[in-house]
CSV table of N, CA and C in Angstrom, one decimal:
chain,number,residue,atom,x,y,z
F,1,UNK,N,107.1,111.7,170.7
F,1,UNK,CA,107.3,112.1,169.4
F,1,UNK,C,106.3,111.3,168.5
F,2,UNK,N,105.8,111.9,167.4
F,2,UNK,CA,104.9,111.3,166.5
F,2,UNK,C,105.7,110.3,165.6
F,3,UNK,N,105.3,109.0,165.6
F,3,UNK,CA,105.9,108.0,164.8
F,3,UNK,C,104.9,107.5,163.8
F,4,UNK,N,105.4,107.1,162.6
F,4,UNK,CA,104.4,106.5,161.7
F,4,UNK,C,103.9,105.2,162.2
F,5,UNK,N,102.7,105.0,162.2
F,5,UNK,CA,102.0,103.7,162.5
F,5,UNK,C,101.5,103.1,161.3
F,6,UNK,N,101.8,101.8,160.9
F,6,UNK,CA,101.3,101.3,159.7
F,6,UNK,C,99.8,101.4,159.6
F,7,UNK,N,99.3,101.8,158.5
F,7,UNK,CA,97.9,102.1,158.3
F,7,UNK,C,97.0,100.9,158.7
F,8,UNK,N,97.5,99.7,158.5
F,8,UNK,CA,96.7,98.5,158.9
F,8,UNK,C,96.4,98.5,160.4
F,9,UNK,N,97.3,99.1,161.2
F,9,UNK,CA,97.0,99.2,162.6
F,9,UNK,C,96.2,100.4,163.0
F,10,UNK,N,96.6,101.5,162.4
F,10,UNK,CA,96.0,102.8,162.9
F,10,UNK,C,94.5,102.9,162.4
F,11,UNK,N,94.2,102.4,161.2
F,11,UNK,CA,92.9,102.5,160.7
F,11,UNK,C,92.1,101.3,160.6
F,12,UNK,N,92.3,100.4,161.5
F,12,UNK,CA,91.5,99.1,161.5
F,12,UNK,C,90.0,99.4,161.4
F,13,UNK,N,89.5,100.3,162.2
F,13,UNK,CA,88.1,100.6,162.2
F,13,UNK,C,87.7,101.8,161.4
F,14,UNK,N,88.6,102.5,160.8
F,14,UNK,CA,88.3,103.6,160.0
F,14,UNK,C,88.4,103.4,158.4
F,15,UNK,N,88.9,102.4,158.0
F,15,UNK,CA,89.0,102.1,156.6
F,15,UNK,C,87.7,101.9,156.0
F,16,UNK,N,87.4,102.6,155.0
F,16,UNK,CA,86.1,102.4,154.3
F,16,UNK,C,86.3,101.7,152.9
F,17,UNK,N,85.8,100.5,152.8
F,17,UNK,CA,85.9,99.9,151.4
F,17,UNK,C,86.9,98.7,151.5
F,18,UNK,N,88.2,99.0,151.1
F,18,UNK,CA,89.2,98.0,151.0
F,18,UNK,C,90.2,98.0,152.2
F,19,UNK,N,90.9,96.9,152.4
F,19,UNK,CA,92.0,96.9,153.4
F,19,UNK,C,93.1,97.9,153.0
F,20,UNK,N,93.7,98.5,154.0
F,20,UNK,CA,94.8,99.5,153.6
F,20,UNK,C,96.0,98.7,153.2
F,21,UNK,N,96.8,99.3,152.3
F,21,UNK,CA,98.1,98.8,151.9
F,21,UNK,C,99.1,99.4,152.9
F,22,UNK,N,100.1,98.7,153.2
F,22,UNK,CA,101.2,99.2,154.1
F,22,UNK,C,101.9,100.4,153.5
F,23,UNK,N,101.8,100.6,152.2
F,23,UNK,CA,102.5,101.8,151.6
F,23,UNK,C,101.7,103.1,151.8
F,24,UNK,N,100.4,103.0,152.3
F,24,UNK,CA,99.6,104.2,152.5
F,24,UNK,C,99.6,104.4,154.1
F,25,UNK,N,100.0,105.6,154.5
F,25,UNK,CA,100.0,105.9,155.9
F,25,UNK,C,99.5,107.4,156.0
F,26,UNK,N,98.6,107.5,157.1
F,26,UNK,CA,98.1,108.8,157.4
F,26,UNK,C,98.2,108.9,159.0
F,27,UNK,N,98.9,110.0,159.4
F,27,UNK,CA,99.1,110.1,160.9
F,27,UNK,C,99.3,111.5,161.3
F,28,UNK,N,99.1,111.9,162.5
F,28,UNK,CA,98.5,111.1,163.6
F,28,UNK,C,96.9,111.2,163.4
F,29,UNK,N,96.2,110.5,164.1
F,29,UNK,CA,94.7,110.5,164.1
F,29,UNK,C,94.3,110.2,165.6
F,30,UNK,N,93.7,111.2,166.2
F,30,UNK,CA,93.4,112.5,165.8
F,30,UNK,C,94.6,113.4,165.6
F,31,UNK,N,94.5,114.5,164.9
F,31,UNK,CA,95.6,115.4,164.6
F,31,UNK,C,95.2,116.8,165.1
F,32,UNK,N,96.3,117.6,165.3
F,32,UNK,CA,96.0,119.0,165.8
F,32,UNK,C,96.6,120.0,164.8
F,33,UNK,N,97.9,120.2,164.7
F,33,UNK,CA,98.5,121.2,163.8
F,33,UNK,C,99.1,120.7,162.6
F,34,UNK,N,99.3,119.4,162.5
F,34,UNK,CA,99.9,118.8,161.3
F,34,UNK,C,99.3,117.4,161.1
F,35,UNK,N,99.2,117.1,159.8
F,35,UNK,CA,98.7,115.8,159.3
F,35,UNK,C,99.6,115.3,158.2
F,36,UNK,N,100.2,114.1,158.4
F,36,UNK,CA,101.1,113.6,157.4
F,36,UNK,C,100.4,112.5,156.5
F,37,UNK,N,100.5,112.6,155.2
F,37,UNK,CA,100.0,111.7,154.3
F,37,UNK,C,101.1,111.1,153.5
F,38,UNK,N,101.3,109.8,153.6
F,38,UNK,CA,102.4,109.1,152.9
F,38,UNK,C,101.9,108.1,152.0
F,39,UNK,N,102.0,108.3,150.7
F,39,UNK,CA,101.5,107.3,149.7
F,39,UNK,C,102.2,107.6,148.4
F,40,UNK,N,102.2,106.6,147.5
F,40,UNK,CA,102.7,106.8,146.2
F,40,UNK,C,101.7,107.2,145.2
F,41,UNK,N,100.4,107.4,145.6
F,41,UNK,CA,99.3,107.7,144.8
F,41,UNK,C,98.9,109.2,145.0
F,42,UNK,N,98.1,109.7,144.1
F,42,UNK,CA,97.5,111.0,144.4
F,42,UNK,C,96.5,110.9,145.5
F,43,UNK,N,96.2,112.0,146.1
F,43,UNK,CA,95.2,112.0,147.2
F,43,UNK,C,94.6,113.4,147.3
F,44,UNK,N,93.5,113.4,148.1
F,44,UNK,CA,92.8,114.7,148.4
F,44,UNK,C,92.2,114.6,149.8
F,45,UNK,N,92.1,115.8,150.4
F,45,UNK,CA,91.5,115.8,151.8
F,45,UNK,C,90.2,116.6,151.6
F,46,UNK,N,89.1,116.2,152.2
F,46,UNK,CA,87.8,116.9,152.1
F,46,UNK,C,87.2,117.0,153.5
F,47,UNK,N,86.4,118.1,153.6
F,47,UNK,CA,85.6,118.2,154.8
F,47,UNK,C,84.4,117.3,154.6
F,48,UNK,N,83.6,117.1,155.6
F,48,UNK,CA,82.5,116.2,155.6
F,48,UNK,C,81.4,116.8,154.7
F,49,UNK,N,81.5,118.1,154.4
F,49,UNK,CA,80.6,118.8,153.4
F,49,UNK,C,81.0,118.7,152.0
F,50,UNK,N,82.2,118.0,151.8
F,50,UNK,CA,82.7,117.8,150.4
F,50,UNK,C,83.6,118.9,149.9
F,51,UNK,N,84.0,119.8,150.7
F,51,UNK,CA,85.0,120.9,150.2
F,51,UNK,C,86.4,120.3,150.3
F,52,UNK,N,87.1,120.4,149.1
F,52,UNK,CA,88.4,119.9,149.1
F,52,UNK,C,89.4,121.0,149.8
F,53,UNK,N,90.2,120.5,150.8
F,53,UNK,CA,91.0,121.5,151.5
F,53,UNK,C,92.5,121.3,151.2
F,54,UNK,N,92.9,120.1,150.6
F,54,UNK,CA,94.2,119.9,150.2
F,54,UNK,C,94.2,118.7,149.2
F,55,UNK,N,95.3,118.7,148.3
F,55,UNK,CA,95.4,117.6,147.4
F,55,UNK,C,96.8,117.5,146.8
F,56,UNK,N,97.1,116.4,146.2
F,56,UNK,CA,98.3,116.1,145.5
F,56,UNK,C,98.2,115.1,144.4
F,57,UNK,N,98.9,115.3,143.4
F,57,UNK,CA,98.8,114.4,142.2
F,57,UNK,C,99.6,113.1,142.5
F,58,UNK,N,100.4,113.1,143.5
F,58,UNK,CA,101.2,111.9,143.9
F,58,UNK,C,102.5,112.3,144.4
F,59,UNK,N,102.8,112.2,145.6
F,59,UNK,CA,104.1,112.5,146.2
F,59,UNK,C,104.5,111.5,147.3
F,60,UNK,N,105.7,111.2,147.5
F,60,UNK,CA,106.1,110.2,148.4
F,60,UNK,C,105.7,110.4,149.9
F,61,UNK,N,105.4,111.7,150.2
F,61,UNK,CA,105.0,112.1,151.6
F,61,UNK,C,104.8,113.5,151.7
F,62,UNK,N,103.8,113.9,152.4
F,62,UNK,CA,103.5,115.3,152.6
F,62,UNK,C,103.0,115.5,154.0
F,63,UNK,N,103.6,116.5,154.7
F,63,UNK,CA,103.1,116.9,156.0
F,63,UNK,C,102.3,118.3,155.8
F,64,UNK,N,101.0,118.2,156.1
F,64,UNK,CA,100.2,119.4,156.0
F,64,UNK,C,100.1,120.2,157.2
F,65,UNK,N,100.2,121.5,157.1
F,65,UNK,CA,100.1,122.4,158.3
F,65,UNK,C,98.6,122.6,158.4
F,66,UNK,N,98.0,122.3,159.5
F,66,UNK,CA,96.5,122.3,159.6
F,66,UNK,C,96.0,123.3,160.7
F,67,UNK,N,96.8,124.2,161.1
F,67,UNK,CA,96.5,125.2,162.1
F,67,UNK,C,95.2,126.0,161.8
F,68,UNK,N,95.1,126.3,160.5
F,68,UNK,CA,93.9,127.1,160.1
F,68,UNK,C,92.6,126.2,159.8
F,69,UNK,N,92.7,124.9,159.9
F,69,UNK,CA,91.6,124.1,159.6
F,69,UNK,C,90.7,124.1,160.9
F,70,UNK,N,89.4,124.2,160.7
F,70,UNK,CA,88.5,124.0,161.9
F,70,UNK,C,88.5,122.6,162.4
F,71,UNK,N,88.2,122.5,163.7
F,71,UNK,CA,88.0,121.1,164.3
F,71,UNK,C,86.9,120.4,163.6
F,72,UNK,N,87.1,119.1,163.5
F,72,UNK,CA,86.0,118.3,162.9
F,72,UNK,C,86.6,117.1,162.2
F,73,UNK,N,85.7,116.5,161.3
F,73,UNK,CA,86.2,115.2,160.7
F,73,UNK,C,86.5,115.6,159.2
F,74,UNK,N,87.5,114.9,158.7
F,74,UNK,CA,88.0,115.1,157.3
F,74,UNK,C,88.1,113.7,156.7
F,75,UNK,N,87.9,113.6,155.4
F,75,UNK,CA,88.0,112.4,154.7
F,75,UNK,C,89.2,112.5,153.7
F,76,UNK,N,90.0,111.5,153.7
F,76,UNK,CA,91.2,111.5,152.8
F,76,UNK,C,91.0,110.4,151.8
F,77,UNK,N,90.9,110.8,150.5
F,77,UNK,CA,90.7,109.9,149.5
F,77,UNK,C,92.0,109.7,148.7
F,78,UNK,N,92.4,108.4,148.7
F,78,UNK,CA,93.6,108.0,148.0
F,78,UNK,C,93.1,107.5,146.5
F,79,UNK,N,93.9,108.0,145.6
F,79,UNK,CA,93.5,107.6,144.1
F,79,UNK,C,93.3,106.1,143.9
F,80,UNK,N,94.0,105.3,144.7
F,80,UNK,CA,93.9,103.9,144.5
F,80,UNK,C,92.6,103.3,145.0
F,81,UNK,N,91.7,104.1,145.5
F,81,UNK,CA,90.3,103.7,145.8
F,81,UNK,C,90.1,103.6,147.3
F,82,UNK,N,91.0,104.0,148.2
F,82,UNK,CA,90.8,103.9,149.6
F,82,UNK,C,90.4,105.3,150.2
F,83,UNK,N,89.7,105.3,151.3
F,83,UNK,CA,89.2,106.5,152.0
F,83,UNK,C,89.5,106.3,153.4
F,84,UNK,N,90.0,107.3,154.1
F,84,UNK,CA,90.2,107.3,155.5
F,84,UNK,C,89.4,108.5,156.1
F,85,UNK,N,88.9,108.3,157.4
F,85,UNK,CA,88.3,109.4,158.1
F,85,UNK,C,89.3,109.7,159.2
F,86,UNK,N,89.7,111.0,159.3
F,86,UNK,CA,90.5,111.5,160.4
F,86,UNK,C,89.8,112.6,161.2
F,87,UNK,N,90.2,112.8,162.4
F,87,UNK,CA,89.6,113.8,163.3
F,87,UNK,C,90.5,114.8,163.8
F,88,UNK,N,90.2,116.1,163.7
F,88,UNK,CA,90.9,117.1,164.3
F,88,UNK,C,90.2,117.6,165.6
């Protein structure tokens, strides 16, 4: 079963910019049909070409159904200034 892994463990090599806060979690990585984003901040998911595919103004947690998303790399931008790269 998929279990939440603290972002500081999961994204050690993927964090761009600042160290991750334990309150921000994105899992699993890589993902297939679902991607969970857990943060108290707003966030957005972008393709590597800059197209926004999902966003939220701020929710305690959201599981996205990604079955229609093409395989590839996606960037998750958290409003607090952090960015993650995830792979489908």
